[in-house]
Coordinates of C-alpha atoms in Angstrom, one line a residue:
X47 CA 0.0 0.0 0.0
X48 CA 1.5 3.5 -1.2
X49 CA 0.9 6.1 1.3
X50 CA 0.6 10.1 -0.3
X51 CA 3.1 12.7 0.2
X52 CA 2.8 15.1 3.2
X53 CA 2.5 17.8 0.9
X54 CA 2.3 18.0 -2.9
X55 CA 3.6 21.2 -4.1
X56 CA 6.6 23.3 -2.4
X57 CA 7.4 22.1 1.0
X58 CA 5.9 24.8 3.8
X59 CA 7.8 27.1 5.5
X60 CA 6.9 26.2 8.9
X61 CA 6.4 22.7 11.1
X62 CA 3.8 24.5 13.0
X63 CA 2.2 27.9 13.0
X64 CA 0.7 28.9 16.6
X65 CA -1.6 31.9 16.2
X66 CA -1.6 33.8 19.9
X67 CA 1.1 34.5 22.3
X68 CA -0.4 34.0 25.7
X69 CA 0.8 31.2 28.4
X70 CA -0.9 28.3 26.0
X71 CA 0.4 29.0 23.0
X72 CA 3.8 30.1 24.1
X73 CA 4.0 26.8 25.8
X74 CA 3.4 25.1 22.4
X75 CA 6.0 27.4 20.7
X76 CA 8.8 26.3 23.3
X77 CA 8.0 22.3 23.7
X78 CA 8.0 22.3 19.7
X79 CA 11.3 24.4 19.2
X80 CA 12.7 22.4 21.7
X81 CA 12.0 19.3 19.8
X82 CA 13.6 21.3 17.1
X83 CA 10.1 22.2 15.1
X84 CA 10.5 25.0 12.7
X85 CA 8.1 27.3 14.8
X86 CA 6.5 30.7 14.4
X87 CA 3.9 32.2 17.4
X88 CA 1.9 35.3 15.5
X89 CA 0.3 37.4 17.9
X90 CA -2.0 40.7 17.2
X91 CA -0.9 42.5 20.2
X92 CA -3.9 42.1 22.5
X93 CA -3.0 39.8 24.6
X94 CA -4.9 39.7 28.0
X95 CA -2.1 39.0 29.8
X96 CA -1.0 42.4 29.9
X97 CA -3.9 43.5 31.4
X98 CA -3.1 41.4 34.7
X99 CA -1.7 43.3 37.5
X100 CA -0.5 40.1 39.2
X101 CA -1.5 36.5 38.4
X102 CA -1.3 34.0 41.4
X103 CA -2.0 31.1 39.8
X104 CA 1.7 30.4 37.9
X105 CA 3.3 27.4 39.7
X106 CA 6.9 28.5 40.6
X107 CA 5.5 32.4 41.8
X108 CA 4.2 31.7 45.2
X109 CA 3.6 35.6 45.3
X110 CA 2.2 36.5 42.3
X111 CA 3.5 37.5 39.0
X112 CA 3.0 40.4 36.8
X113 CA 1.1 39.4 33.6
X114 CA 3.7 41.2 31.5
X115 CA 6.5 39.9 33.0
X116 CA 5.0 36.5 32.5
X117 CA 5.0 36.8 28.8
X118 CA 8.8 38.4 28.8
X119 CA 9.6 35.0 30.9
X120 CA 7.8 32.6 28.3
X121 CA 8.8 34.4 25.1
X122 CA 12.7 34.1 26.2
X123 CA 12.7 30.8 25.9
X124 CA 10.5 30.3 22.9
X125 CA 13.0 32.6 21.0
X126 CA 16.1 31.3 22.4
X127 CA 15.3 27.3 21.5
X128 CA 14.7 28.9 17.7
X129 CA 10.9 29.8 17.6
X130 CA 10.4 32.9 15.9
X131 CA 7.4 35.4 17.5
X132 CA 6.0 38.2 14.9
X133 CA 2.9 40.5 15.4
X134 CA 0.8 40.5 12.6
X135 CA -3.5 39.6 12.4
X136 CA -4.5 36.7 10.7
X137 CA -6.8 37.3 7.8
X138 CA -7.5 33.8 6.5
X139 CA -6.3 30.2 7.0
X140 CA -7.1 27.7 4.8
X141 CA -5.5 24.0 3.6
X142 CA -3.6 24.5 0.7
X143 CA -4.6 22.7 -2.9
X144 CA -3.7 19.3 -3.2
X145 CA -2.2 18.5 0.3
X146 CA -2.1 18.7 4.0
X147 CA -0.4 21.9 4.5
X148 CA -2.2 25.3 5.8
X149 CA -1.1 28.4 4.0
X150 CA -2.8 31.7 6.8
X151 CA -2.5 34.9 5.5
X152 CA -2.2 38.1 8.0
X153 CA -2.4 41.8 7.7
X154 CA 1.2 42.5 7.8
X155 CA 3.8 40.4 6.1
X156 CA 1.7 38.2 3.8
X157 CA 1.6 34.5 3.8
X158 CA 3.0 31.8 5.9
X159 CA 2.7 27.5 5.0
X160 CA 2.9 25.3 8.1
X161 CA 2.1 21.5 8.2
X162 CA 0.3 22.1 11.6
X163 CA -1.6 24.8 13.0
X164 CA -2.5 25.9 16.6
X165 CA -4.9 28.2 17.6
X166 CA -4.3 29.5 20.7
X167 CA -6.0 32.6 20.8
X168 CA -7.3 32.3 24.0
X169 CA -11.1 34.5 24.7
X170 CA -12.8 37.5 23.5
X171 CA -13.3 40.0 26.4
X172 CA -16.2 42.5 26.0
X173 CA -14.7 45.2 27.8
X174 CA -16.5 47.3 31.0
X175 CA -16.0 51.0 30.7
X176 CA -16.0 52.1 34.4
X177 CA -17.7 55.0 35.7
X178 CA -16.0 57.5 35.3
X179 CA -12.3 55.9 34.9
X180 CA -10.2 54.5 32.6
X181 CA -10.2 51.5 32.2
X182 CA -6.9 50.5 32.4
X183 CA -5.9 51.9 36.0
X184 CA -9.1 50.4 36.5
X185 CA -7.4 46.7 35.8
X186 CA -4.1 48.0 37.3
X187 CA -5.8 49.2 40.6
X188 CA -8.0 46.2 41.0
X189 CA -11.4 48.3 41.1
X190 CA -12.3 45.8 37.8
X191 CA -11.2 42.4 37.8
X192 CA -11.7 39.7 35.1
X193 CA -10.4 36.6 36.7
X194 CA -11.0 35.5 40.2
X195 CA -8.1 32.9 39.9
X196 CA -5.5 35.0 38.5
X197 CA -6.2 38.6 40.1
X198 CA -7.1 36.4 43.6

């Protein structure tokens, strides 16, 4: 029995694409570059995580940790094991003709071909405008929380 190719046409670019840059899919992106994946994370700059003042629920932080620093600590290694991380919005991802690869366009630098694909793009958050305040310092002074676990 004769098996069919991977892919047909030009070999893709990428082992894996992971689409968001928060704790899951940075995760992926360093277990996979570590097993020496070819690896890109694509993020559109929104990631939650930056809304978190502190985040006590991260094994290893018994007293919290900043949600940006979080992300600065999981992208290092991500980067350093060979994973590439590039802001950019996805527009489309589709499987390509005649084989098994994706090809996702985004806003800002065109096309990328991956055999796999992860979406990590974690949730949607309809935002609360406080009374009278910004948001923001709202989050930062804990006046508006959106997770009990994390913001304890």
């Amino acid at each position: 029995m004769k098996s069919e190719p991977y892919f047909s046409g030009e070999p893709p670019a990428l082992d894996v694409l992971i689409v968001g840059a928060g704790p899951a899919g940075l995760t992926a992106g360093i277990y996979l570059a570590r097993c020496r994946r070819r690896v890109q994370i694509v993020h559109d700059g929104s990631l939650r995580e930056l809304w978190v003042p502190r985040s006590r629920n991260v094994p290893g932080f018994p007293d919290g940790i900043f949600g940006s620093d979080l992300i600065a600590r999981m992208s290092e290694p991500a980067v350093r094991y060979g994973a590439e991380i590039a802001e950019g919005r996805v527009v489309e991802i589709a499987r390509r003709e005649n084989d098994e690869c994706f090809r996702a366009r985004f806003d800002s630098f065109g096309t990328v071909d991956a055999r796999g694909l992860i979406l990590a793009t974690g949730v949607d958050t309809n935002l609360v405008k406080p009374d009278g305040g910004d948001h923001g310092t709202a989050v930062r002074d804990g006046v508006l929380r959106y997770c009990p676990i994390c913001d304890g």
